[in-house]
PDB file of C-alpha atoms in Angstrom:
ATOM      1  CA  MET B   1       0.000   0.000   0.000  1.00  0.00           C
ATOM      2  CA  ASN B   2       1.076   3.547  -0.543  1.00  0.00           C
ATOM      3  CA  ILE B   3       0.059   6.557   1.530  1.00  0.00           C
ATOM      4  CA  GLU B   4      -2.922   7.347  -0.738  1.00  0.00           C
ATOM      5  CA  ASP B   5      -4.155   3.755  -0.356  1.00  0.00           C
ATOM      6  CA  VAL B   6      -3.916   4.158   3.424  1.00  0.00           C
ATOM      7  CA  ARG B   7      -5.892   7.410   3.238  1.00  0.00           C
ATOM      8  CA  GLU B   8      -8.586   5.885   1.029  1.00  0.00           C
ATOM      9  CA  TYR B   9      -8.914   2.849   3.280  1.00  0.00           C
ATOM     10  CA  CYS B  10      -9.197   4.983   6.427  1.00  0.00           C
ATOM     11  CA  LEU B  11     -11.920   7.076   4.797  1.00  0.00           C
ATOM     12  CA  SER B  12     -13.781   3.960   3.649  1.00  0.00           C
ATOM     13  CA  LEU B  13     -14.510   3.021   7.256  1.00  0.00           C
ATOM     14  CA  ALA B  14     -17.966   3.913   8.565  1.00  0.00           C
ATOM     15  CA  HIS B  15     -18.268   7.519   9.774  1.00  0.00           C
ATOM     16  CA  ALA B  16     -14.536   8.222   9.269  1.00  0.00           C
ATOM     17  CA  THR B  17     -13.525  11.829   8.681  1.00  0.00           C
ATOM     18  CA  GLU B  18     -10.229  13.590   8.072  1.00  0.00           C
ATOM     19  CA  ASP B  19      -8.856  16.925   9.173  1.00  0.00           C
ATOM     20  CA  MET B  20      -5.563  18.699   9.847  1.00  0.00           C
ATOM     21  CA  PRO B  21      -5.738  19.724  13.518  1.00  0.00           C
ATOM     22  CA  PHE B  22      -2.014  20.122  14.194  1.00  0.00           C
ATOM     23  CA  ASP B  23      -0.426  21.605  11.087  1.00  0.00           C
ATOM     24  CA  GLU B  24      -0.634  21.637   7.301  1.00  0.00           C
ATOM     25  CA  SER B  25       1.440  18.474   6.945  1.00  0.00           C
ATOM     26  CA  THR B  26      -0.355  16.002   9.234  1.00  0.00           C
ATOM     27  CA  VAL B  27      -3.727  14.467   8.384  1.00  0.00           C
ATOM     28  CA  ALA B  28      -5.782  12.957  11.212  1.00  0.00           C
ATOM     29  CA  PHE B  29      -8.516  10.385  10.643  1.00  0.00           C
ATOM     30  CA  ARG B  30     -11.312  10.317  13.191  1.00  0.00           C
ATOM     31  CA  VAL B  31     -14.413   8.435  14.157  1.00  0.00           C
ATOM     32  CA  GLY B  32     -16.834  10.190  16.480  1.00  0.00           C
ATOM     33  CA  GLY B  33     -14.355  13.044  16.804  1.00  0.00           C
ATOM     34  CA  LYS B  34     -11.537  10.805  18.115  1.00  0.00           C
ATOM     35  CA  ILE B  35      -8.329  10.129  16.180  1.00  0.00           C
ATOM     36  CA  PHE B  36      -7.619   6.562  15.061  1.00  0.00           C
ATOM     37  CA  ALA B  37      -4.884   7.256  12.477  1.00  0.00           C
ATOM     38  CA  MET B  38      -2.530   9.999  11.290  1.00  0.00           C
ATOM     39  CA  LEU B  39      -0.288  10.351   8.290  1.00  0.00           C
ATOM     40  CA  GLY B  40       2.311  12.844   7.249  1.00  0.00           C
ATOM     41  CA  LEU B  41       2.178  14.716   3.971  1.00  0.00           C
ATOM     42  CA  GLU B  42       5.831  15.768   4.008  1.00  0.00           C
ATOM     43  CA  ARG B  43       7.187  12.408   5.175  1.00  0.00           C
ATOM     44  CA  THR B  44       5.004   9.928   3.344  1.00  0.00           C
ATOM     45  CA  ASP B  45       7.016   6.919   4.496  1.00  0.00           C
ATOM     46  CA  TRP B  46       5.073   6.412   7.742  1.00  0.00           C
ATOM     47  CA  PHE B  47       1.703   6.659   9.395  1.00  0.00           C
ATOM     48  CA  VAL B  48       0.484   6.274  12.972  1.00  0.00           C
ATOM     49  CA  LEU B  49      -2.191   3.981  14.405  1.00  0.00           C
ATOM     50  CA  LYS B  50      -3.652   3.379  17.845  1.00  0.00           C
ATOM     51  CA  CYS B  51      -3.089  -0.103  19.254  1.00  0.00           C
ATOM     52  CA  ASN B  52      -3.879  -2.244  22.271  1.00  0.00           C
ATOM     53  CA  PRO B  53      -0.709  -1.982  24.451  1.00  0.00           C
ATOM     54  CA  GLU B  54      -0.009  -5.734  24.629  1.00  0.00           C
ATOM     55  CA  TYR B  55      -0.632  -6.178  20.921  1.00  0.00           C
ATOM     56  CA  ALA B  56       1.572  -3.139  20.184  1.00  0.00           C
ATOM     57  CA  THR B  57       4.489  -4.790  21.977  1.00  0.00           C
ATOM     58  CA  GLU B  58       3.919  -8.061  20.130  1.00  0.00           C
ATOM     59  CA  LEU B  59       3.776  -6.291  16.754  1.00  0.00           C
ATOM     60  CA  ARG B  60       6.987  -4.347  17.444  1.00  0.00           C
ATOM     61  CA  GLU B  61       8.795  -7.571  18.324  1.00  0.00           C
ATOM     62  CA  ARG B  62       7.586  -9.327  15.156  1.00  0.00           C
ATOM     63  CA  HIS B  63       7.879  -6.544  12.567  1.00  0.00           C
ATOM     64  CA  LYS B  64      10.780  -4.149  12.102  1.00  0.00           C
ATOM     65  CA  GLU B  65       8.360  -1.842  10.229  1.00  0.00           C
ATOM     66  CA  ILE B  66       6.396  -1.176  13.425  1.00  0.00           C
ATOM     67  CA  LYS B  67       7.868   1.103  16.085  1.00  0.00           C
ATOM     68  CA  PRO B  68       6.564   3.209  18.965  1.00  0.00           C
ATOM     69  CA  ALA B  69       5.088   6.379  17.495  1.00  0.00           C
ATOM     70  CA  TRP B  70       7.178   9.490  17.836  1.00  0.00           C
ATOM     71  CA  HIS B  71       5.409  12.366  19.649  1.00  0.00           C
ATOM     72  CA  MET B  72       2.600  10.059  20.812  1.00  0.00           C
ATOM     73  CA  ASN B  73       1.938   7.867  23.852  1.00  0.00           C
ATOM     74  CA  LYS B  74       4.260   5.027  22.885  1.00  0.00           C
ATOM     75  CA  ARG B  75       2.250   2.510  24.887  1.00  0.00           C
ATOM     76  CA  HIS B  76      -0.847   3.045  22.723  1.00  0.00           C
ATOM     77  CA  TRP B  77       0.421   4.284  19.342  1.00  0.00           C
ATOM     78  CA  ASN B  78       2.523   2.603  16.661  1.00  0.00           C
ATOM     79  CA  GLN B  79       4.374   4.177  13.773  1.00  0.00           C
ATOM     80  CA  ILE B  80       4.168   2.050  10.624  1.00  0.00           C
ATOM     81  CA  ASP B  81       6.830   2.159   7.906  1.00  0.00           C
ATOM     82  CA  ILE B  82       4.797   2.151   4.711  1.00  0.00           C
ATOM     83  CA  TYR B  83       7.717   0.982   2.583  1.00  0.00           C
ATOM     84  CA  GLY B  84       8.484  -2.061   4.707  1.00  0.00           C
ATOM     85  CA  PHE B  85       7.411  -5.621   4.040  1.00  0.00           C
ATOM     86  CA  LEU B  86       3.974  -5.605   5.661  1.00  0.00           C
ATOM     87  CA  SER B  87       1.292  -7.025   3.383  1.00  0.00           C
ATOM     88  CA  ASP B  88      -1.647  -4.862   2.357  1.00  0.00           C
ATOM     89  CA  GLN B  89      -3.888  -7.224   4.307  1.00  0.00           C
ATOM     90  CA  THR B  90      -1.789  -6.711   7.458  1.00  0.00           C
ATOM     91  CA  VAL B  91      -1.872  -2.930   7.054  1.00  0.00           C
ATOM     92  CA  ARG B  92      -5.648  -2.977   6.601  1.00  0.00           C
ATOM     93  CA  SER B  93      -6.065  -5.197   9.678  1.00  0.00           C
ATOM     94  CA  LEU B  94      -3.927  -2.778  11.735  1.00  0.00           C
ATOM     95  CA  ILE B  95      -6.070   0.143  10.563  1.00  0.00           C
ATOM     96  CA  ASP B  96      -9.208  -1.842  11.421  1.00  0.00           C
ATOM     97  CA  HIS B  97      -7.811  -2.626  14.895  1.00  0.00           C
ATOM     98  CA  SER B  98      -7.109   1.048  15.540  1.00  0.00           C
ATOM     99  CA  TYR B  99     -10.544   2.120  14.302  1.00  0.00           C
ATOM    100  CA  GLU B 100     -12.302  -0.538  16.391  1.00  0.00           C
ATOM    101  CA  LEU B 101     -10.392   0.424  19.548  1.00  0.00           C
ATOM    102  CA  VAL B 102     -11.364   4.065  19.190  1.00  0.00           C
ATOM    103  CA  TYR B 103     -14.963   3.311  18.181  1.00  0.00           C
ATOM    104  CA  ALA B 104     -15.446   0.965  21.159  1.00  0.00           C
ATOM    105  CA  LYS B 105     -14.359   3.683  23.591  1.00  0.00           C
ATOM    106  CA  LEU B 106     -16.719   6.322  22.231  1.00  0.00           C
ATOM    107  CA  PRO B 107     -19.479   7.301  24.654  1.00  0.00           C
ATOM    108  CA  HIS B 108     -22.766   5.515  23.907  1.00  0.00           C
ATOM    109  CA  LYS B 109     -24.422   8.814  23.003  1.00  0.00           C
ATOM    110  CA  ILE B 110     -21.848   9.468  20.260  1.00  0.00           C
ATOM    111  CA  ARG B 111     -21.928   5.874  18.961  1.00  0.00           C
ATOM    112  CA  ASN B 112     -25.726   5.913  18.880  1.00  0.00           C
ATOM    113  CA  GLY B 113     -25.610   9.230  17.013  1.00  0.00           C
ATOM    114  CA  LEU B 114     -23.343   7.698  14.378  1.00  0.00           C
ATOM    115  CA  THR B 115     -25.520   4.658  13.845  1.00  0.00           C
ATOM    116  CA  GLY B 116     -28.799   6.557  14.066  1.00  0.00           C
ATOM    117  CA  GLU B 117     -30.131   4.511  16.992  1.00  0.00           C
TER     118      GLU B 117
END
């Protein structure tokens, strides 16, 4: 996957939005107003995803392309090297994991508002 593929996949997830809350070179992807992924526009060789802390450690031990995210809580955020050897399926599953973690922690009122319940 390239950085545009990552962007398109993030935006394909239900209720996902994008914005640039920090600067003109970092895109954040959100669900229910909470960030689940970020990518850089100047350095397009990485992107950042939220991760369960135990799973984050396991992923970092197994894949040299996955490191603690710089400038983020390293226990909960991974930085993914887009030009490494991770399969597209693996990258999509990591994005899904991040999205699901964030979605699950949304207050019921926000989740219900997204689903129309």
